[in-house]
Tab-separated table of C-alpha atoms and ligand atoms in Angstrom:
chain	number	residue	atom	x	y	z
A	1	MET	CA	-3.727	-2.626	-46.707
A	2	ILE	CA	-2.949	-1.639	-43.141
A	3	LEU	CA	-1.110	1.517	-42.173
A	4	SER	CA	0.872	1.061	-38.953
A	5	ILE	CA	2.496	3.625	-36.681
A	6	GLU	CA	5.255	3.213	-34.072
A	7	SER	CA	6.280	5.990	-31.658
A	8	SER	CA	6.802	4.248	-28.309
A	9	CYS	CA	10.291	5.671	-27.748
A	10	ASP	CA	12.754	7.465	-30.028
A	11	ASP	CA	11.899	6.055	-33.469
A	12	SER	CA	9.168	7.591	-35.633
A	13	SER	CA	8.059	4.939	-38.059
A	14	ILE	CA	5.168	4.193	-40.439
A	15	ALA	CA	4.583	1.106	-42.589
A	16	ILE	CA	2.064	-0.146	-45.124
A	17	THR	CA	1.421	-3.899	-45.187
A	18	GLU	CA	-0.768	-5.790	-47.643
A	19	ILE	CA	-3.385	-7.898	-45.888
A	20	ALA	CA	-3.766	-10.730	-48.418
A	21	THR	CA	-0.041	-11.397	-48.892
A	22	LYS	CA	1.297	-10.085	-45.518
A	23	LYS	CA	3.854	-8.250	-47.645
A	24	LEU	CA	5.531	-5.080	-46.483
A	25	LEU	CA	4.904	-2.477	-49.204
A	26	TYR	CA	6.304	0.641	-47.575
A	27	HIS	CA	8.391	1.255	-44.491
A	28	LYS	CA	10.177	4.314	-43.189
A	29	LYS	CA	11.774	5.122	-39.870
A	30	ILE	CA	13.301	8.354	-38.625
A	31	SER	CA	15.506	7.711	-35.625
A	32	GLN	CA	16.224	10.376	-33.016
A	33	GLU	CA	19.416	8.810	-31.647
A	34	ALA	CA	21.595	11.744	-32.688
A	35	GLN	CA	19.373	14.254	-30.860
A	36	HIS	CA	19.367	12.259	-27.598
A	37	SER	CA	23.013	11.169	-27.685
A	38	CYS	CA	24.379	14.161	-25.739
A	39	TYR	CA	21.988	13.372	-22.850
A	40	GLY	CA	23.070	9.706	-22.639
A	41	GLY	CA	19.434	8.576	-22.925
A	42	VAL	CA	16.028	9.468	-24.338
A	43	VAL	CA	14.492	12.757	-23.130
A	44	PRO	CA	10.718	12.116	-23.378
A	45	GLU	CA	9.606	15.730	-24.003
A	46	LEU	CA	12.191	16.157	-26.768
A	47	ALA	CA	11.259	12.773	-28.255
A	48	SER	CA	7.602	13.754	-28.336
A	49	ARG	CA	8.343	17.027	-30.170
A	50	LEU	CA	10.503	15.235	-32.705
A	51	HIS	CA	7.733	12.674	-33.377
A	52	ALA	CA	5.293	15.560	-33.915
A	53	VAL	CA	7.484	16.716	-36.814
A	54	ALA	CA	8.693	13.367	-38.206
A	55	LEU	CA	5.429	11.383	-38.248
A	56	PRO	CA	3.507	13.827	-40.505
A	57	GLU	CA	6.590	14.007	-42.793
A	58	ILE	CA	6.518	10.237	-43.246
A	59	LEU	CA	2.728	10.088	-43.485
A	60	LYS	CA	2.787	12.377	-46.532
A	61	GLU	CA	4.692	9.685	-48.431
A	62	THR	CA	1.965	7.098	-47.796
A	63	LYS	CA	-0.769	9.131	-49.514
A	64	PRO	CA	-0.849	6.914	-52.643
A	65	TYR	CA	-2.021	4.000	-50.446
A	66	PHE	CA	-4.833	5.861	-48.681
A	67	ASP	CA	-7.672	4.620	-50.933
A	68	LYS	CA	-6.793	1.024	-50.166
A	69	LEU	CA	-6.485	1.248	-46.382
A	70	LYS	CA	-8.666	-1.209	-44.472
A	71	ALA	CA	-7.323	-0.420	-40.980
A	72	VAL	CA	-4.849	1.675	-39.014
A	73	ALA	CA	-2.630	0.073	-36.353
A	74	VAL	CA	-0.701	1.852	-33.633
A	75	THR	CA	1.521	0.916	-30.700
A	76	ASN	CA	-0.450	1.927	-27.620
A	77	GLN	CA	1.686	0.287	-24.900
A	78	PRO	CA	4.184	-0.081	-23.334
A	79	GLY	CA	6.424	2.919	-23.913
A	80	LEU	CA	6.850	6.561	-23.028
A	81	GLY	CA	3.406	8.100	-22.484
A	82	VAL	CA	4.129	11.379	-24.253
A	83	THR	CA	5.608	9.691	-27.312
A	84	LEU	CA	2.971	6.956	-27.568
A	85	LEU	CA	0.337	9.699	-27.618
A	86	GLU	CA	1.856	11.256	-30.754
A	87	GLY	CA	1.304	8.044	-32.726
A	88	ILE	CA	-2.082	7.396	-31.132
A	89	ALA	CA	-3.387	10.878	-31.997
A	90	MET	CA	-2.371	10.387	-35.614
A	91	ALA	CA	-3.888	6.895	-35.773
A	92	LYS	CA	-7.184	8.035	-34.253
A	93	THR	CA	-7.474	10.898	-36.718
A	94	LEU	CA	-6.823	8.611	-39.675
A	95	ALA	CA	-9.232	5.927	-38.483
A	96	ILE	CA	-12.016	8.421	-37.868
A	97	LEU	CA	-11.515	10.345	-41.134
A	98	GLN	CA	-11.106	7.236	-43.302
A	99	GLU	CA	-13.873	5.407	-41.395
A	100	ILE	CA	-11.740	2.315	-40.891
A	101	PRO	CA	-11.026	0.255	-37.750
A	102	LEU	CA	-8.199	1.057	-35.366
A	103	ILE	CA	-5.970	-1.770	-34.101
A	104	PRO	CA	-4.094	-1.008	-30.855
A	105	VAL	CA	-0.868	-3.044	-30.741
A	106	HIS	CA	1.212	-4.150	-27.758
A	107	HIS	CA	4.774	-3.140	-28.597
A	108	LEU	CA	6.346	-6.352	-27.283
A	109	LYS	CA	4.025	-8.475	-29.395
A	110	GLY	CA	5.167	-6.340	-32.296
A	111	HIS	CA	8.765	-7.324	-31.522
A	112	ILE	CA	7.738	-10.997	-31.572
A	113	TYR	CA	6.070	-10.511	-34.965
A	114	SER	CA	9.253	-8.891	-36.334
A	115	LEU	CA	10.263	-12.526	-36.909
A	116	PHE	CA	7.450	-12.983	-39.423
A	117	ILE	CA	7.937	-9.889	-41.605
A	118	GLU	CA	10.088	-11.733	-44.116
A	119	LYS	CA	9.572	-15.348	-43.090
A	120	ASP	CA	6.601	-17.612	-42.486
A	121	THR	CA	5.216	-17.891	-38.980
A	122	THR	CA	7.008	-20.501	-36.835
A	123	LEU	CA	4.761	-21.300	-33.895
A	124	PRO	CA	4.903	-22.415	-31.125
A	125	LEU	CA	8.043	-20.548	-30.209
A	126	LEU	CA	10.133	-19.713	-27.164
A	127	VAL	CA	11.189	-16.074	-27.341
A	128	LEU	CA	13.888	-14.133	-25.523
A	129	LEU	CA	12.929	-10.471	-25.774
A	130	ILE	CA	15.781	-8.102	-25.001
A	131	SER	CA	14.960	-4.458	-25.614
A	132	GLY	CA	15.570	-1.075	-24.032
A	133	GLY	CA	12.625	-1.550	-21.686
A	134	HIS	CA	12.298	-5.314	-21.163
A	135	THR	CA	14.050	-8.633	-20.662
A	136	GLN	CA	11.599	-11.507	-20.901
A	137	VAL	CA	11.337	-15.106	-21.958
A	138	ILE	CA	7.915	-15.717	-23.459
A	139	ARG	CA	6.239	-18.923	-24.567
A	140	VAL	CA	4.315	-17.955	-27.704
A	141	GLU	CA	1.814	-20.645	-28.559
A	142	ASN	CA	-0.184	-18.608	-31.051
A	143	PHE	CA	-1.627	-15.130	-31.555
A	144	GLU	CA	-3.897	-15.468	-28.537
A	145	ARG	CA	-1.726	-17.416	-26.147
A	146	MET	CA	1.530	-15.923	-24.938
A	147	LYS	CA	2.929	-16.555	-21.479
A	148	ILE	CA	5.829	-14.819	-19.767
A	149	LEU	CA	8.137	-17.463	-18.264
A	150	ALA	CA	10.784	-15.106	-16.890
A	151	THR	CA	11.101	-11.356	-16.615
A	152	SER	CA	13.504	-8.696	-15.362
A	153	MET	CA	13.393	-7.555	-11.760
A	154	ASP	CA	15.081	-4.236	-12.572
A	155	ASP	CA	17.122	-2.898	-15.529
A	156	SER	CA	16.561	-4.523	-18.916
A	157	VAL	CA	19.434	-5.714	-21.116
A	158	GLY	CA	19.327	-2.690	-23.462
A	159	GLU	CA	18.963	-0.282	-20.555
A	160	SER	CA	22.007	-1.749	-18.780
A	161	PHE	CA	24.099	-1.336	-21.941
A	162	ASP	CA	22.866	2.269	-22.245
A	163	LYS	CA	23.629	3.106	-18.611
A	164	CYS	CA	27.079	1.502	-18.607
A	165	ALA	CA	27.900	3.355	-21.840
A	166	LYS	CA	26.824	6.589	-20.180
A	167	MET	CA	29.081	5.887	-17.181
A	168	MET	CA	32.032	5.461	-19.535
A	169	GLY	CA	31.075	8.621	-21.451
A	170	LEU	CA	30.431	6.718	-24.677
A	171	GLY	CA	27.082	8.187	-25.799
A	172	TYR	CA	23.671	6.738	-26.704
A	173	PRO	CA	22.485	4.140	-27.602
A	174	GLY	CA	24.993	2.184	-25.575
A	175	GLY	CA	24.379	-1.286	-27.028
A	176	PRO	CA	26.171	-0.946	-30.362
A	177	LEU	CA	28.903	1.244	-28.785
A	178	ILE	CA	29.705	-1.296	-26.059
A	179	GLU	CA	29.542	-4.220	-28.491
A	180	ALA	CA	32.019	-2.506	-30.829
A	181	LEU	CA	34.439	-1.589	-28.014
A	182	ALA	CA	34.188	-5.078	-26.498
A	183	LYS	CA	35.618	-6.563	-29.693
A	184	LYS	CA	38.927	-4.852	-28.895
A	185	GLY	CA	38.838	-5.691	-25.182
A	186	ASP	CA	39.862	-8.439	-22.763
A	187	GLU	CA	36.650	-9.900	-21.317
A	188	ASN	CA	38.557	-11.484	-18.442
A	189	ARG	CA	40.285	-8.335	-17.142
A	190	PHE	CA	37.522	-7.300	-14.731
A	191	ASP	CA	35.878	-9.935	-12.565
A	192	LEU	CA	32.303	-8.641	-12.593
A	193	PRO	CA	29.550	-10.540	-10.744
A	194	VAL	CA	27.206	-12.723	-12.781
A	195	PRO	CA	23.759	-11.699	-11.451
A	196	LEU	CA	21.669	-14.222	-9.497
A	197	ARG	CA	24.343	-16.856	-10.100
A	198	ASN	CA	23.541	-18.764	-6.942
A	199	SER	CA	19.834	-18.042	-6.895
A	200	PRO	CA	17.240	-20.619	-7.953
A	201	LEU	CA	15.087	-17.751	-9.272
A	202	ILE	CA	14.332	-17.890	-12.976
A	203	ALA	CA	14.395	-14.141	-13.476
A	204	PHE	CA	16.724	-11.457	-14.758
A	205	SER	CA	18.456	-8.690	-12.837
A	206	LEU	CA	21.141	-6.329	-14.068
A	207	SER	CA	21.181	-3.483	-11.539
A	208	GLY	CA	23.872	-5.175	-9.401
A	209	LEU	CA	26.111	-5.705	-12.403
A	210	LYS	CA	25.513	-2.107	-13.476
A	211	ASN	CA	26.618	-0.999	-10.012
A	212	ALA	CA	29.770	-3.129	-10.257
A	213	VAL	CA	30.562	-1.340	-13.539
A	214	ARG	CA	30.015	2.003	-11.804
A	215	LEU	CA	32.445	1.051	-8.998
A	216	THR	CA	35.029	-0.091	-11.555
A	217	VAL	CA	34.747	3.211	-13.438
A	218	GLU	CA	35.256	5.056	-10.121
A	219	LYS	CA	38.281	2.907	-9.246
A	220	LEU	CA	39.826	3.760	-12.599
A	221	GLY	CA	39.452	7.468	-11.800
A	222	GLY	CA	36.246	8.180	-13.729
A	223	ALA	CA	35.421	8.107	-17.452
A	224	GLU	CA	37.815	10.971	-18.263
A	225	LYS	CA	40.810	9.137	-16.801
A	226	MET	CA	39.999	5.792	-18.476
A	227	SER	CA	42.057	4.850	-21.511
A	228	GLU	CA	40.470	3.437	-24.680
A	229	GLN	CA	41.805	0.024	-23.594
A	230	ASP	CA	40.222	0.363	-20.114
A	231	LYS	CA	36.866	1.129	-21.754
A	232	SER	CA	37.224	-1.780	-24.186
A	233	ASP	CA	38.150	-4.210	-21.404
A	234	LEU	CA	35.310	-3.043	-19.173
A	235	SER	CA	32.835	-3.238	-22.080
A	236	ALA	CA	33.974	-6.779	-22.858
A	237	SER	CA	33.868	-7.872	-19.198
A	238	PHE	CA	30.382	-6.367	-18.772
A	239	GLN	CA	29.063	-7.978	-21.962
A	240	LYS	CA	30.456	-11.334	-20.861
A	241	ALA	CA	28.684	-11.100	-17.475
A	242	VAL	CA	25.384	-10.214	-19.228
A	243	LYS	CA	25.832	-13.206	-21.519
A	244	LEU	CA	26.567	-15.621	-18.666
A	245	HIS	CA	23.523	-14.370	-16.750
A	246	LEU	CA	21.174	-14.723	-19.725
A	247	LEU	CA	22.532	-18.155	-20.611
A	248	GLN	CA	22.352	-19.498	-17.067
A	249	LYS	CA	18.673	-18.608	-16.704
A	250	SER	CA	17.823	-19.628	-20.268
A	251	LYS	CA	19.345	-23.075	-19.718
A	252	LYS	CA	16.921	-23.657	-16.845
A	253	ILE	CA	14.014	-22.704	-19.076
A	254	PHE	CA	15.292	-24.790	-22.009
A	255	ALA	CA	15.491	-27.812	-19.735
A	256	LYS	CA	11.767	-27.461	-18.924
A	257	GLU	CA	10.331	-26.356	-22.271
A	258	SER	CA	10.102	-28.870	-25.083
A	259	ILE	CA	9.315	-26.301	-27.817
A	260	LYS	CA	11.910	-26.768	-30.551
A	261	ASP	CA	11.969	-23.253	-32.003
A	262	PHE	CA	13.667	-20.425	-30.141
A	263	ALA	CA	14.023	-16.772	-31.129
A	264	ILE	CA	15.707	-13.624	-29.862
A	265	VAL	CA	13.956	-10.316	-30.599
A	266	GLY	CA	14.198	-6.650	-29.562
A	267	GLY	CA	16.871	-3.993	-30.027
A	268	ALA	CA	19.588	-5.885	-28.140
A	269	SER	CA	19.027	-8.983	-30.309
A	270	ALA	CA	21.214	-7.184	-32.865
A	271	ASN	CA	24.180	-8.022	-30.601
A	272	LYS	CA	26.284	-10.627	-32.463
A	273	TYR	CA	28.189	-11.732	-29.352
A	274	LEU	CA	24.910	-12.630	-27.617
A	275	ARG	CA	23.506	-14.199	-30.794
A	276	ASN	CA	26.574	-16.435	-31.134
A	277	ALA	CA	26.304	-17.565	-27.517
A	278	TYR	CA	22.642	-18.492	-28.031
A	279	GLU	CA	23.424	-20.342	-31.246
A	280	THR	CA	25.775	-22.581	-29.284
A	281	LEU	CA	23.188	-23.057	-26.528
A	282	CYS	CA	20.496	-23.952	-29.072
A	283	ARG	CA	22.765	-26.558	-30.663
A	284	GLU	CA	23.363	-28.061	-27.221
A	285	PHE	CA	19.604	-28.323	-26.561
A	286	GLY	CA	18.622	-29.324	-30.122
A	287	LYS	CA	16.663	-26.130	-30.728
A	288	THR	CA	16.422	-24.121	-33.935
A	289	MET	CA	17.260	-20.465	-33.471
A	290	HIS	CA	15.535	-17.594	-35.241
A	291	VAL	CA	16.280	-13.879	-35.359
A	292	ALA	CA	14.672	-11.018	-37.253
A	293	PRO	CA	16.624	-9.237	-40.003
A	294	LEU	CA	18.856	-6.595	-38.369
A	295	GLU	CA	16.753	-3.679	-39.630
A	296	TYR	CA	13.701	-5.023	-37.750
A	297	CYS	CA	15.425	-5.732	-34.396
A	298	SER	CA	15.059	-2.186	-33.087
A	299	ASP	CA	11.731	-0.365	-32.993
A	300	ASN	CA	9.891	-0.104	-36.304
A	301	ALA	CA	6.378	0.081	-37.725
A	302	ALA	CA	6.847	-2.946	-40.011
A	303	MET	CA	6.580	-5.309	-37.017
A	304	ILE	CA	3.489	-3.446	-35.770
A	305	GLY	CA	1.941	-3.845	-39.226
A	306	ARG	CA	2.773	-7.550	-39.350
A	307	TYR	CA	1.110	-8.150	-35.975
A	308	ALA	CA	-1.852	-6.047	-37.112
A	309	ILE	CA	-2.450	-8.372	-40.083
A	310	ASP	CA	-3.135	-11.261	-37.691
A	311	ALA	CA	-5.228	-8.950	-35.482
A	312	PHE	CA	-7.227	-7.816	-38.541
A	313	GLU	CA	-8.033	-11.415	-39.497
A	314	ARG	CA	-9.422	-11.905	-35.976
A	315	GLU	CA	-11.152	-8.496	-35.961
A	316	VAL	CA	-9.305	-7.330	-32.856
A	317	PHE	CA	-10.384	-3.722	-33.281
A	318	ALA	CA	-10.853	-0.884	-30.815
A	319	GLU	CA	-14.576	-0.552	-30.112
A	320	ASP	CA	-14.308	3.222	-30.406
A	321	PRO	CA	-11.114	4.597	-32.017
A	322	ASN	CA	-11.368	7.787	-30.019
A	323	GLU	CA	-11.217	5.826	-26.770
A	324	VAL	CA	-7.827	4.291	-27.548
A	325	ASP	CA	-5.333	5.489	-24.995
A	326	ILE	CA	-1.964	4.419	-23.705
A	327	ILE	CA	-3.830	2.180	-21.262
A	328	VAL	CA	-4.436	-1.393	-22.381
A	329	THR	CA	-7.934	-2.021	-23.787
A	330	ARG	CA	-10.135	-4.725	-22.307
A	331	LYS	CA	-10.029	-6.758	-25.530
A	332	GLN	CA	-6.248	-6.792	-25.487
A	333	GLN	CA	-6.207	-7.994	-21.899
A	334	GLU	CA	-8.561	-10.900	-22.493
A	335	GLY	CA	-6.612	-14.107	-22.886
A	336	MET	CA	-3.322	-12.305	-23.307
A	337	LEU	CA	-0.793	-12.482	-20.584
A	338	LEU	CA	1.824	-10.050	-21.788
B	401	KG4	O1	13.738	-2.652	-29.049
B	401	KG4	P1	14.386	-1.314	-28.962
B	401	KG4	O2	14.685	-0.594	-30.243
B	401	KG4	O3	13.555	-0.343	-28.077
B	401	KG4	C1	12.761	-0.754	-27.007
B	401	KG4	O4	11.702	-1.357	-27.236
B	401	KG4	O5	13.215	-0.506	-25.867
B	401	KG4	O6	15.732	-1.522	-28.136
B	401	KG4	C2	16.621	-0.482	-27.927
B	401	KG4	C3	17.724	-0.982	-27.036
B	401	KG4	C4	18.678	0.109	-26.570
B	401	KG4	O7	18.791	0.018	-25.167
B	401	KG4	C5	19.978	-0.253	-27.257
B	401	KG4	O8	21.144	0.106	-26.537
B	401	KG4	C6	19.856	-1.747	-27.391
B	401	KG4	O9	18.529	-1.949	-27.736
B	401	KG4	N1	20.756	-2.268	-28.435
B	401	KG4	C7	21.764	-3.128	-28.161
B	401	KG4	C8	22.448	-3.321	-29.393
B	401	KG4	N2	21.807	-2.593	-30.357
B	401	KG4	C9	20.775	-1.952	-29.738
B	401	KG4	N3	22.153	-3.708	-27.018
B	401	KG4	C10	23.238	-4.521	-27.067
B	401	KG4	N4	23.946	-4.735	-28.196
B	401	KG4	C11	23.591	-4.171	-29.370
B	401	KG4	N5	24.303	-4.394	-30.470
B	402	ZN	ZN1	11.074	-1.962	-28.785
């Protein structure tokens, strides 16, 4: 079995996955959303302290599996340095004490493998990754070969939802709050700019749209003066502009890439409005769409464990567990383009 740890942002999570069957045997996640909500975003120092309490609490529950552990896996990048280090310190200690290998895992590859926790691997695959830190389209040929086809120039999808929610005084995380409000809103009330609409660039940018939301909030007299309907309409108009931007750039990629399977992963892939839009696009281009079960869209250790199974089979281990840091290891860099 492999014990996996995730602490790259505000979720403390540990999983146990069986190597032979790839089955998830244990999974627990303690989210810190409530503690960060009043700040409108994640406070790294606070997140780190909360991990330092939550991770050992969860670890205690995995004691029955300890005898059977063949490796420990941990997210070591990308993420918040001070929170990554909480998981890494725990993983190092376990690997050294149990005398088992340590598998450092790239968080975004973990998100890709969230697709294979409950279903068989479908590769090659085109993946749209929309999380709190990244917006990317990645061609995933296999475990070794992944290529970024498009990436964000500034704010990621999740981040833009979080920041717009903050501007409207909604709380954190903004994604689910904006999606829920948008359902009651008129998406055509505010004419927000679709980013890079006239640009040939195949890239993502949301800072301009975020600024347009800020100006609209100001015009309406600030968050305090906005009615529930104003907030719903602005949420819906913003979400529509994000959708149109993602679809416009994705269409260009779909036209070039013959891979039949397409997936959306990452925290923002829980958004049903975006999922529906992509389902229509996939039908248009004859692609089959995949998503992870909702519980594995946001950060979790189950996806880290699932990736680690494939890494274990290929013996992608840290040469010295104590040397694992938040910096990418040489082995991870070789042949991997993420
Ligand atoms: O993948 P994730 O858990 O963490 C990172 O790796 O960053 O993604 C978290 C992000 C947050 O920004 C959150 O607002 C966003 O995912 N998110 C959503 C939705 N649910 C979560 N964004 C849009 N719509 C949603 N329903
Ligand atoms: Zn994530």
